[in-house]
Amino acid sequence: MTTATAALVPAPAASPEDATASAAPVAEIAAAITAALIAGWEAIRARHPEVPEAVITMATGGRESAMKLAHFSAKRWRLRQGEGVHHEVFVTAESLQGGAEEVFATLIHEGAHAMNQARGVDDCSASQYHNKRFKAAATELGLVQKPDVSDYFKKKYGFAGTVMSDETKAAYREQIEALDAAIRATRVPNFYGGGGRSRTGTKVDDELDSEGYDDQGEGEEEPEGPQQPEREDRNYAKGVCNCTPPNVIRASPRTLSRGKIMCADCLGVFGPADED
């Protein structure tokens, strides 16, 4: 082929992945995700004006990441000039593994807490029980109860296990797709320590800041009076992960049913296995 002929041959078209990679350096991965989260929050506020402004942050959740997806915390940011204060919505980088739809559902979940805070409504106890007032706000914002939430979870966390309804997914389709495009990488959970503040499936943090509400569960009011600690089943059962061959652990059936133990190799959750 002559030089003149070669010049007439068009260069191969760049794939969308190549274009995305060249347009977004590795150093900007987290910034792009945060920008998409901010755009999502503003879209939620546009549809529900009572949801207040908030500082949106995204970083590692540290040791709590296996249990906690996000939190809303009131009045955590103070302006350097003046007396203004702003709320915070924090999303863990580890939760990105759940995908854009799950992350956006988490964002709306925190929006329900934020809206209740603006209304002066107490919707969550220190033990993370999400009461009927949270349920009302979550329903107003387009969330529904997860179909696979256990009775144990409902009793302990109330209406914390939430997902978007089909109508809500359609309403925020543009923002969900933008978030999905921004999630070019996800952070590997740190199983062995690490600092910092740090929800998938029915994971919920058991701790609550003095002014904040955390993560995601159906129920009405938290039972009053002293609660008897539930006795753990010590008849250990075999649990397996998604590796081939699977790694094996032994834990109580209740612990395995909670789906909170993750394999450091496949990042899957250990579940009950059929005993031989």
mmCIF file with all atom_site columns, N, CA, C and O in Angstrom, residues 121-172:
data_model
loop_
_atom_site.group_PDB
_atom_site.id
_atom_site.type_symbol
_atom_site.label_atom_id
_atom_site.label_alt_id
_atom_site.label_comp_id
_atom_site.label_asym_id
_atom_site.label_entity_id
_atom_site.label_seq_id
_atom_site.pdbx_PDB_ins_code
_atom_site.Cartn_x
_atom_site.Cartn_y
_atom_site.Cartn_z
_atom_site.occupancy
_atom_site.B_iso_or_equiv
_atom_site.pdbx_formal_charge
_atom_site.auth_seq_id
_atom_site.auth_comp_id
_atom_site.auth_asym_id
_atom_site.auth_atom_id
_atom_site.pdbx_PDB_model_num
ATOM 1   N N  . VAL A 1 121 ? -38.743 15.470  62.487 1.00 0.00 ? 121 VAL A N  1
ATOM 2   C CA . VAL A 1 121 ? -39.322 14.149  62.756 1.00 0.00 ? 121 VAL A CA 1
ATOM 3   C C  . VAL A 1 121 ? -38.223 13.173  63.147 1.00 0.00 ? 121 VAL A C  1
ATOM 4   O O  . VAL A 1 121 ? -37.208 13.043  62.456 1.00 0.00 ? 121 VAL A O  1
ATOM 5   N N  . ASP A 1 122 ? -38.411 12.488  64.258 1.00 0.00 ? 122 ASP A N  1
ATOM 6   C CA . ASP A 1 122 ? -37.464 11.461  64.719 1.00 0.00 ? 122 ASP A CA 1
ATOM 7   C C  . ASP A 1 122 ? -37.853 10.138  64.069 1.00 0.00 ? 122 ASP A C  1
ATOM 8   O O  . ASP A 1 122 ? -38.913 9.580   64.365 1.00 0.00 ? 122 ASP A O  1
ATOM 9   N N  . ASP A 1 123 ? -36.998 9.628   63.178 1.00 0.00 ? 123 ASP A N  1
ATOM 10  C CA . ASP A 1 123 ? -37.386 8.446   62.411 1.00 0.00 ? 123 ASP A CA 1
ATOM 11  C C  . ASP A 1 123 ? -36.503 7.232   62.627 1.00 0.00 ? 123 ASP A C  1
ATOM 12  O O  . ASP A 1 123 ? -36.704 6.200   62.003 1.00 0.00 ? 123 ASP A O  1
ATOM 13  N N  . CYS A 1 124 ? -35.500 7.346   63.505 1.00 0.00 ? 124 CYS A N  1
ATOM 14  C CA . CYS A 1 124 ? -34.559 6.238   63.658 1.00 0.00 ? 124 CYS A CA 1
ATOM 15  C C  . CYS A 1 124 ? -33.985 6.254   65.065 1.00 0.00 ? 124 CYS A C  1
ATOM 16  O O  . CYS A 1 124 ? -33.576 7.308   65.563 1.00 0.00 ? 124 CYS A O  1
ATOM 17  N N  . SER A 1 125 ? -33.943 5.089   65.695 1.00 0.00 ? 125 SER A N  1
ATOM 18  C CA . SER A 1 125 ? -33.420 4.993   67.055 1.00 0.00 ? 125 SER A CA 1
ATOM 19  C C  . SER A 1 125 ? -31.911 4.800   67.035 1.00 0.00 ? 125 SER A C  1
ATOM 20  O O  . SER A 1 125 ? -31.303 4.571   65.988 1.00 0.00 ? 125 SER A O  1
ATOM 21  N N  . ALA A 1 126 ? -31.313 4.889   68.205 1.00 0.00 ? 126 ALA A N  1
ATOM 22  C CA . ALA A 1 126 ? -29.874 4.689   68.317 1.00 0.00 ? 126 ALA A CA 1
ATOM 23  C C  . ALA A 1 126 ? -29.451 3.282   67.921 1.00 0.00 ? 126 ALA A C  1
ATOM 24  O O  . ALA A 1 126 ? -28.313 3.059   67.519 1.00 0.00 ? 126 ALA A O  1
ATOM 25  N N  . SER A 1 127 ? -30.363 2.326   67.996 1.00 0.00 ? 127 SER A N  1
ATOM 26  C CA . SER A 1 127 ? -30.055 0.951   67.594 1.00 0.00 ? 127 SER A CA 1
ATOM 27  C C  . SER A 1 127 ? -30.395 0.694   66.136 1.00 0.00 ? 127 SER A C  1
ATOM 28  O O  . SER A 1 127 ? -30.413 -0.447  65.697 1.00 0.00 ? 127 SER A O  1
ATOM 29  N N  . GLN A 1 128 ? -30.661 1.784   65.386 1.00 0.00 ? 128 GLN A N  1
ATOM 30  C CA . GLN A 1 128 ? -30.918 1.713   63.951 1.00 0.00 ? 128 GLN A CA 1
ATOM 31  C C  . GLN A 1 128 ? -32.279 1.159   63.579 1.00 0.00 ? 128 GLN A C  1
ATOM 32  O O  . GLN A 1 128 ? -32.484 0.694   62.455 1.00 0.00 ? 128 GLN A O  1
ATOM 33  N N  . TYR A 1 129 ? -33.250 1.194   64.502 1.00 0.00 ? 129 TYR A N  1
ATOM 34  C CA . TYR A 1 129 ? -34.608 0.785   64.161 1.00 0.00 ? 129 TYR A CA 1
ATOM 35  C C  . TYR A 1 129 ? -35.277 1.919   63.399 1.00 0.00 ? 129 TYR A C  1
ATOM 36  O O  . TYR A 1 129 ? -35.453 3.025   63.921 1.00 0.00 ? 129 TYR A O  1
ATOM 37  N N  . HIS A 1 130 ? -35.654 1.675   62.150 1.00 0.00 ? 130 HIS A N  1
ATOM 38  C CA . HIS A 1 130 ? -36.306 2.663   61.297 1.00 0.00 ? 130 HIS A CA 1
ATOM 39  C C  . HIS A 1 130 ? -37.823 2.543   61.493 1.00 0.00 ? 130 HIS A C  1
ATOM 40  O O  . HIS A 1 130 ? -38.433 1.563   61.066 1.00 0.00 ? 130 HIS A O  1
ATOM 41  N N  . ASN A 1 131 ? -38.422 3.564   62.115 1.00 0.00 ? 131 ASN A N  1
ATOM 42  C CA . ASN A 1 131 ? -39.807 3.449   62.537 1.00 0.00 ? 131 ASN A CA 1
ATOM 43  C C  . ASN A 1 131 ? -40.806 3.820   61.439 1.00 0.00 ? 131 ASN A C  1
ATOM 44  O O  . ASN A 1 131 ? -40.426 4.053   60.281 1.00 0.00 ? 131 ASN A O  1
ATOM 45  N N  . LYS A 1 132 ? -42.094 3.878   61.794 1.00 0.00 ? 132 LYS A N  1
ATOM 46  C CA . LYS A 1 132 ? -43.144 4.130   60.803 1.00 0.00 ? 132 LYS A CA 1
ATOM 47  C C  . LYS A 1 132 ? -43.037 5.534   60.206 1.00 0.00 ? 132 LYS A C  1
ATOM 48  O O  . LYS A 1 132 ? -43.508 5.770   59.081 1.00 0.00 ? 132 LYS A O  1
ATOM 49  N N  . ARG A 1 133 ? -42.398 6.460   60.913 1.00 0.00 ? 133 ARG A N  1
ATOM 50  C CA . ARG A 1 133 ? -42.222 7.802   60.349 1.00 0.00 ? 133 ARG A CA 1
ATOM 51  C C  . ARG A 1 133 ? -41.166 7.789   59.246 1.00 0.00 ? 133 ARG A C  1
ATOM 52  O O  . ARG A 1 133 ? -41.283 8.508   58.254 1.00 0.00 ? 133 ARG A O  1
ATOM 53  N N  . PHE A 1 134 ? -40.135 6.954   59.413 1.00 0.00 ? 134 PHE A N  1
ATOM 54  C CA . PHE A 1 134 ? -39.195 6.794   58.305 1.00 0.00 ? 134 PHE A CA 1
ATOM 55  C C  . PHE A 1 134 ? -39.890 6.103   57.138 1.00 0.00 ? 134 PHE A C  1
ATOM 56  O O  . PHE A 1 134 ? -39.705 6.490   55.973 1.00 0.00 ? 134 PHE A O  1
ATOM 57  N N  . LYS A 1 135 ? -40.682 5.085   57.424 1.00 0.00 ? 135 LYS A N  1
ATOM 58  C CA . LYS A 1 135 ? -41.388 4.367   56.362 1.00 0.00 ? 135 LYS A CA 1
ATOM 59  C C  . LYS A 1 135 ? -42.239 5.316   55.532 1.00 0.00 ? 135 LYS A C  1
ATOM 60  O O  . LYS A 1 135 ? -42.272 5.235   54.295 1.00 0.00 ? 135 LYS A O  1
ATOM 61  N N  . ALA A 1 136 ? -42.921 6.253   56.205 1.00 0.00 ? 136 ALA A N  1
ATOM 62  C CA . ALA A 1 136 ? -43.777 7.205   55.497 1.00 0.00 ? 136 ALA A CA 1
ATOM 63  C C  . ALA A 1 136 ? -42.954 8.090   54.567 1.00 0.00 ? 136 ALA A C  1
ATOM 64  O O  . ALA A 1 136 ? -43.324 8.329   53.410 1.00 0.00 ? 136 ALA A O  1
ATOM 65  N N  . ALA A 1 137 ? -41.808 8.578   55.068 1.00 0.00 ? 137 ALA A N  1
ATOM 66  C CA . ALA A 1 137 ? -40.966 9.452   54.250 1.00 0.00 ? 137 ALA A CA 1
ATOM 67  C C  . ALA A 1 137 ? -40.344 8.682   53.094 1.00 0.00 ? 137 ALA A C  1
ATOM 68  O O  . ALA A 1 137 ? -40.265 9.188   51.964 1.00 0.00 ? 137 ALA A O  1
ATOM 69  N N  . ALA A 1 138 ? -39.883 7.462   53.362 1.00 0.00 ? 138 ALA A N  1
ATOM 70  C CA . ALA A 1 138 ? -39.275 6.649   52.312 1.00 0.00 ? 138 ALA A CA 1
ATOM 71  C C  . ALA A 1 138 ? -40.281 6.336   51.211 1.00 0.00 ? 138 ALA A C  1
ATOM 72  O O  . ALA A 1 138 ? -39.966 6.399   50.014 1.00 0.00 ? 138 ALA A O  1
ATOM 73  N N  . THR A 1 139 ? -41.512 6.016   51.616 1.00 0.00 ? 139 THR A N  1
ATOM 74  C CA . THR A 1 139 ? -42.562 5.750   50.634 1.00 0.00 ? 139 THR A CA 1
ATOM 75  C C  . THR A 1 139 ? -42.857 6.995   49.809 1.00 0.00 ? 139 THR A C  1
ATOM 76  O O  . THR A 1 139 ? -43.042 6.924   48.584 1.00 0.00 ? 139 THR A O  1
ATOM 77  N N  . GLU A 1 140 ? -42.867 8.146   50.459 1.00 0.00 ? 140 GLU A N  1
ATOM 78  C CA . GLU A 1 140 ? -43.100 9.420   49.764 1.00 0.00 ? 140 GLU A CA 1
ATOM 79  C C  . GLU A 1 140 ? -42.042 9.674   48.696 1.00 0.00 ? 140 GLU A C  1
ATOM 80  O O  . GLU A 1 140 ? -42.329 10.211  47.622 1.00 0.00 ? 140 GLU A O  1
ATOM 81  N N  . LEU A 1 141 ? -40.804 9.256   48.971 1.00 0.00 ? 141 LEU A N  1
ATOM 82  C CA . LEU A 1 141 ? -39.711 9.479   48.033 1.00 0.00 ? 141 LEU A CA 1
ATOM 83  C C  . LEU A 1 141 ? -39.583 8.362   46.996 1.00 0.00 ? 141 LEU A C  1
ATOM 84  O O  . LEU A 1 141 ? -38.696 8.417   46.152 1.00 0.00 ? 141 LEU A O  1
ATOM 85  N N  . GLY A 1 142 ? -40.439 7.350   47.075 1.00 0.00 ? 142 GLY A N  1
ATOM 86  C CA . GLY A 1 142 ? -40.448 6.327   46.039 1.00 0.00 ? 142 GLY A CA 1
ATOM 87  C C  . GLY A 1 142 ? -39.715 5.055   46.372 1.00 0.00 ? 142 GLY A C  1
ATOM 88  O O  . GLY A 1 142 ? -39.348 4.291   45.475 1.00 0.00 ? 142 GLY A O  1
ATOM 89  N N  . LEU A 1 143 ? -39.504 4.776   47.659 1.00 0.00 ? 143 LEU A N  1
ATOM 90  C CA . LEU A 1 143 ? -38.855 3.538   48.070 1.00 0.00 ? 143 LEU A CA 1
ATOM 91  C C  . LEU A 1 143 ? -39.888 2.522   48.523 1.00 0.00 ? 143 LEU A C  1
ATOM 92  O O  . LEU A 1 143 ? -40.966 2.881   49.002 1.00 0.00 ? 143 LEU A O  1
ATOM 93  N N  . VAL A 1 144 ? -39.537 1.252   48.404 1.00 0.00 ? 144 VAL A N  1
ATOM 94  C CA . VAL A 1 144 ? -40.387 0.157   48.865 1.00 0.00 ? 144 VAL A CA 1
ATOM 95  C C  . VAL A 1 144 ? -39.520 -0.812  49.661 1.00 0.00 ? 144 VAL A C  1
ATOM 96  O O  . VAL A 1 144 ? -38.289 -0.775  49.593 1.00 0.00 ? 144 VAL A O  1
ATOM 97  N N  . GLN A 1 145 ? -40.177 -1.686  50.421 1.00 0.00 ? 145 GLN A N  1
ATOM 98  C CA . GLN A 1 145 ? -39.457 -2.677  51.213 1.00 0.00 ? 145 GLN A CA 1
ATOM 99  C C  . GLN A 1 145 ? -38.841 -3.740  50.304 1.00 0.00 ? 145 GLN A C  1
ATOM 100 O O  . GLN A 1 145 ? -39.461 -4.179  49.336 1.00 0.00 ? 145 GLN A O  1
ATOM 101 N N  . LYS A 1 146 ? -37.619 -4.139  50.598 1.00 0.00 ? 146 LYS A N  1
ATOM 102 C CA . LYS A 1 146 ? -37.007 -5.240  49.859 1.00 0.00 ? 146 LYS A CA 1
ATOM 103 C C  . LYS A 1 146 ? -37.856 -6.497  50.015 1.00 0.00 ? 146 LYS A C  1
ATOM 104 O O  . LYS A 1 146 ? -38.340 -6.791  51.103 1.00 0.00 ? 146 LYS A O  1
ATOM 105 N N  . PRO A 1 147 ? -38.019 -7.261  48.942 1.00 0.00 ? 147 PRO A N  1
ATOM 106 C CA . PRO A 1 147 ? -38.894 -8.436  49.012 1.00 0.00 ? 147 PRO A CA 1
ATOM 107 C C  . PRO A 1 147 ? -38.325 -9.580  49.840 1.00 0.00 ? 147 PRO A C  1
ATOM 108 O O  . PRO A 1 147 ? -39.063 -10.448 50.284 1.00 0.00 ? 147 PRO A O  1
ATOM 109 N N  . ASP A 1 148 ? -36.999 -9.601  50.046 1.00 0.00 ? 148 ASP A N  1
ATOM 110 C CA . ASP A 1 148 ? -36.378 -10.736 50.724 1.00 0.00 ? 148 ASP A CA 1
ATOM 111 C C  . ASP A 1 148 ? -35.926 -10.425 52.142 1.00 0.00 ? 148 ASP A C  1
ATOM 112 O O  . ASP A 1 148 ? -35.093 -11.137 52.706 1.00 0.00 ? 148 ASP A O  1
ATOM 113 N N  . VAL A 1 149 ? -36.463 -9.375  52.755 1.00 0.00 ? 149 VAL A N  1
ATOM 114 C CA . VAL A 1 149 ? -36.067 -9.027  54.116 1.00 0.00 ? 149 VAL A CA 1
ATOM 115 C C  . VAL A 1 149 ? -36.637 -10.034 55.101 1.00 0.00 ? 149 VAL A C  1
ATOM 116 O O  . VAL A 1 149 ? -37.823 -10.375 55.049 1.00 0.00 ? 149 VAL A O  1
ATOM 117 N N  . SER A 1 150 ? -35.787 -10.506 55.990 1.00 0.00 ? 150 SER A N  1
ATOM 118 C CA . SER A 1 150 ? -36.204 -11.523 56.955 1.00 0.00 ? 150 SER A CA 1
ATOM 119 C C  . SER A 1 150 ? -37.015 -10.915 58.092 1.00 0.00 ? 150 SER A C  1
ATOM 120 O O  . SER A 1 150 ? -36.960 -9.709  58.358 1.00 0.00 ? 150 SER A O  1
ATOM 121 N N  . ASP A 1 151 ? -37.765 -11.769 58.781 1.00 0.00 ? 151 ASP A N  1
ATOM 122 C CA . ASP A 1 151 ? -38.517 -11.315 59.956 1.00 0.00 ? 151 ASP A CA 1
ATOM 123 C C  . ASP A 1 151 ? -37.579 -10.799 61.029 1.00 0.00 ? 151 ASP A C  1
ATOM 124 O O  . ASP A 1 151 ? -37.896 -9.831  61.736 1.00 0.00 ? 151 ASP A O  1
ATOM 125 N N  . TYR A 1 152 ? -36.425 -11.447 61.170 1.00 0.00 ? 152 TYR A N  1
ATOM 126 C CA . TYR A 1 152 ? -35.448 -10.992 62.152 1.00 0.00 ? 152 TYR A CA 1
ATOM 127 C C  . TYR A 1 152 ? -35.001 -9.562  61.843 1.00 0.00 ? 152 TYR A C  1
ATOM 128 O O  . TYR A 1 152 ? -34.924 -8.712  62.723 1.00 0.00 ? 152 TYR A O  1
ATOM 129 N N  . PHE A 1 153 ? -34.708 -9.287  60.563 1.00 0.00 ? 153 PHE A N  1
ATOM 130 C CA . PHE A 1 153 ? -34.272 -7.957  60.160 1.00 0.00 ? 153 PHE A CA 1
ATOM 131 C C  . PHE A 1 153 ? -35.358 -6.921  60.433 1.00 0.00 ? 153 PHE A C  1
ATOM 132 O O  . PHE A 1 153 ? -35.086 -5.826  60.942 1.00 0.00 ? 153 PHE A O  1
ATOM 133 N N  . LYS A 1 154 ? -36.608 -7.235  60.083 1.00 0.00 ? 154 LYS A N  1
ATOM 134 C CA . LYS A 1 154 ? -37.708 -6.299  60.317 1.00 0.00 ? 154 LYS A CA 1
ATOM 135 C C  . LYS A 1 154 ? -37.846 -5.981  61.799 1.00 0.00 ? 154 LYS A C  1
ATOM 136 O O  . LYS A 1 154 ? -38.074 -4.829  62.183 1.00 0.00 ? 154 LYS A O  1
ATOM 137 N N  . LYS A 1 155 ? -37.708 -7.019  62.642 1.00 0.00 ? 155 LYS A N  1
ATOM 138 C CA . LYS A 1 155 ? -37.849 -6.811  64.074 1.00 0.00 ? 155 LYS A CA 1
ATOM 139 C C  . LYS A 1 155 ? -36.733 -5.933  64.617 1.00 0.00 ? 155 LYS A C  1
ATOM 140 O O  . LYS A 1 155 ? -36.964 -5.088  65.484 1.00 0.00 ? 155 LYS A O  1
ATOM 141 N N  . LYS A 1 156 ? -35.531 -6.104  64.081 1.00 0.00 ? 156 LYS A N  1
ATOM 142 C CA . LYS A 1 156 ? -34.382 -5.370  64.605 1.00 0.00 ? 156 LYS A CA 1
ATOM 143 C C  . LYS A 1 156 ? -34.237 -3.986  63.989 1.00 0.00 ? 156 LYS A C  1
ATOM 144 O O  . LYS A 1 156 ? -33.880 -3.022  64.675 1.00 0.00 ? 156 LYS A O  1
ATOM 145 N N  . TYR A 1 157 ? -34.505 -3.860  62.671 1.00 0.00 ? 157 TYR A N  1
ATOM 146 C CA . TYR A 1 157 ? -34.224 -2.606  61.971 1.00 0.00 ? 157 TYR A CA 1
ATOM 147 C C  . TYR A 1 157 ? -35.452 -1.932  61.375 1.00 0.00 ? 157 TYR A C  1
ATOM 148 O O  . TYR A 1 157 ? -35.321 -0.881  60.742 1.00 0.00 ? 157 TYR A O  1
ATOM 149 N N  . GLY A 1 158 ? -36.623 -2.497  61.529 1.00 0.00 ? 158 GLY A N  1
ATOM 150 C CA . GLY A 1 158 ? -37.821 -1.864  61.000 1.00 0.00 ? 158 GLY A CA 1
ATOM 151 C C  . GLY A 1 158 ? -37.816 -1.784  59.488 1.00 0.00 ? 158 GLY A C  1
ATOM 152 O O  . GLY A 1 158 ? -37.523 -2.750  58.796 1.00 0.00 ? 158 GLY A O  1
ATOM 153 N N  . PHE A 1 159 ? -38.094 -0.591  58.946 1.00 0.00 ? 159 PHE A N  1
ATOM 154 C CA . PHE A 1 159 ? -38.208 -0.395  57.502 1.00 0.00 ? 159 PHE A CA 1
ATOM 155 C C  . PHE A 1 159 ? -36.873 0.063   56.902 1.00 0.00 ? 159 PHE A C  1
ATOM 156 O O  . PHE A 1 159 ? -36.819 0.903   56.007 1.00 0.00 ? 159 PHE A O  1
ATOM 157 N N  . ALA A 1 160 ? -35.783 -0.488  57.378 1.00 0.00 ? 160 ALA A N  1
ATOM 158 C CA . ALA A 1 160 ? -34.470 -0.039  56.904 1.00 0.00 ? 160 ALA A CA 1
ATOM 159 C C  . ALA A 1 160 ? -34.107 -0.620  55.546 1.00 0.00 ? 160 ALA A C  1
ATOM 160 O O  . ALA A 1 160 ? -33.359 -0.004  54.789 1.00 0.00 ? 160 ALA A O  1
ATOM 161 N N  . GLY A 1 161 ? -34.606 -1.803  55.193 1.00 0.00 ? 161 GLY A N  1
ATOM 162 C CA . GLY A 1 161 ? -34.210 -2.461  53.946 1.00 0.00 ? 161 GLY A CA 1
ATOM 163 C C  . GLY A 1 161 ? -35.042 -1.971  52.776 1.00 0.00 ? 161 GLY A C  1
ATOM 164 O O  . GLY A 1 161 ? -36.096 -2.516  52.479 1.00 0.00 ? 161 GLY A O  1
ATOM 165 N N  . THR A 1 162 ? -34.570 -0.929  52.106 1.00 0.00 ? 162 THR A N  1
ATOM 166 C CA . THR A 1 162 ? -35.371 -0.282  51.069 1.00 0.00 ? 162 THR A CA 1
ATOM 167 C C  . THR A 1 162 ? -34.731 -0.379  49.692 1.00 0.00 ? 162 THR A C  1
ATOM 168 O O  . THR A 1 162 ? -33.510 -0.414  49.560 1.00 0.00 ? 162 THR A O  1
ATOM 169 N N  . VAL A 1 163 ? -35.568 -0.396  48.662 1.00 0.00 ? 163 VAL A N  1
ATOM 170 C CA . VAL A 1 163 ? -35.135 -0.348  47.268 1.00 0.00 ? 163 VAL A CA 1
ATOM 171 C C  . VAL A 1 163 ? -36.084 0.588   46.524 1.00 0.00 ? 163 VAL A C  1
ATOM 172 O O  . VAL A 1 163 ? -37.154 0.945   47.028 1.00 0.00 ? 163 VAL A O  1
ATOM 173 N N  . MET A 1 164 ? -35.696 0.991   45.317 1.00 0.00 ? 164 MET A N  1
ATOM 174 C CA . MET A 1 164 ? -36.555 1.851   44.514 1.00 0.00 ? 164 MET A CA 1
ATOM 175 C C  . MET A 1 164 ? -37.692 1.049   43.883 1.00 0.00 ? 164 MET A C  1
ATOM 176 O O  . MET A 1 164 ? -37.503 -0.091  43.464 1.00 0.00 ? 164 MET A O  1
ATOM 177 N N  . SER A 1 165 ? -38.862 1.677   43.792 1.00 0.00 ? 165 SER A N  1
ATOM 178 C CA . SER A 1 165 ? -39.955 1.082   43.022 1.00 0.00 ? 165 SER A CA 1
ATOM 179 C C  . SER A 1 165 ? -39.624 1.216   41.540 1.00 0.00 ? 165 SER A C  1
ATOM 180 O O  . SER A 1 165 ? -38.730 1.978   41.146 1.00 0.00 ? 165 SER A O  1
ATOM 181 N N  . ASP A 1 166 ? -40.331 0.487   40.700 1.00 0.00 ? 166 ASP A N  1
ATOM 182 C CA . ASP A 1 166 ? -40.097 0.586   39.260 1.00 0.00 ? 166 ASP A CA 1
ATOM 183 C C  . ASP A 1 166 ? -40.351 2.005   38.753 1.00 0.00 ? 166 ASP A C  1
ATOM 184 O O  . ASP A 1 166 ? -39.633 2.509   37.882 1.00 0.00 ? 166 ASP A O  1
ATOM 185 N N  . GLU A 1 167 ? -41.368 2.659   39.311 1.00 0.00 ? 167 GLU A N  1
ATOM 186 C CA . GLU A 1 167 ? -41.662 4.033   38.899 1.00 0.00 ? 167 GLU A CA 1
ATOM 187 C C  . GLU A 1 167 ? -40.522 4.975   39.272 1.00 0.00 ? 167 GLU A C  1
ATOM 188 O O  . GLU A 1 167 ? -40.175 5.883   38.504 1.00 0.00 ? 167 GLU A O  1
ATOM 189 N N  . THR A 1 168 ? -39.931 4.754   40.444 1.00 0.00 ? 168 THR A N  1
ATOM 190 C CA . THR A 1 168 ? -38.824 5.602   40.872 1.00 0.00 ? 168 THR A CA 1
ATOM 191 C C  . THR A 1 168 ? -37.599 5.393   40.001 1.00 0.00 ? 168 THR A C  1
ATOM 192 O O  . THR A 1 168 ? -36.910 6.351   39.626 1.00 0.00 ? 168 THR A O  1
ATOM 193 N N  . LYS A 1 169 ? -37.318 4.142   39.650 1.00 0.00 ? 169 LYS A N  1
ATOM 194 C CA . LYS A 1 169 ? -36.203 3.863   38.748 1.00 0.00 ? 169 LYS A CA 1
ATOM 195 C C  . LYS A 1 169 ? -36.381 4.598   37.423 1.00 0.00 ? 169 LYS A C  1
ATOM 196 O O  . LYS A 1 169 ? -35.429 5.164   36.875 1.00 0.00 ? 169 LYS A O  1
ATOM 197 N N  . ALA A 1 170 ? -37.606 4.597   36.906 1.00 0.00 ? 170 ALA A N  1
ATOM 198 C CA . ALA A 1 170 ? -37.875 5.274   35.639 1.00 0.00 ? 170 ALA A CA 1
ATOM 199 C C  . ALA A 1 170 ? -37.710 6.780   35.775 1.00 0.00 ? 170 ALA A C  1
ATOM 200 O O  . ALA A 1 170 ? -37.174 7.446   34.881 1.00 0.00 ? 170 ALA A O  1
ATOM 201 N N  . ALA A 1 171 ? -38.134 7.324   36.913 1.00 0.00 ? 171 ALA A N  1
ATOM 202 C CA . ALA A 1 171 ? -38.059 8.768   37.120 1.00 0.00 ? 171 ALA A CA 1
ATOM 203 C C  . ALA A 1 171 ? -36.618 9.259   37.162 1.00 0.00 ? 171 ALA A C  1
ATOM 204 O O  . ALA A 1 171 ? -36.321 10.378  36.719 1.00 0.00 ? 171 ALA A O  1
ATOM 205 N N  . TYR A 1 172 ? -35.706 8.426   37.692 1.00 0.00 ? 172 TYR A N  1
ATOM 206 C CA . TYR A 1 172 ? -34.301 8.834   37.831 1.00 0.00 ? 172 TYR A CA 1
ATOM 207 C C  . TYR A 1 172 ? -33.393 8.091   36.852 1.00 0.00 ? 172 TYR A C  1
ATOM 208 O O  . TYR A 1 172 ? -32.188 7.986   37.096 1.00 0.00 ? 172 TYR A O  1
#
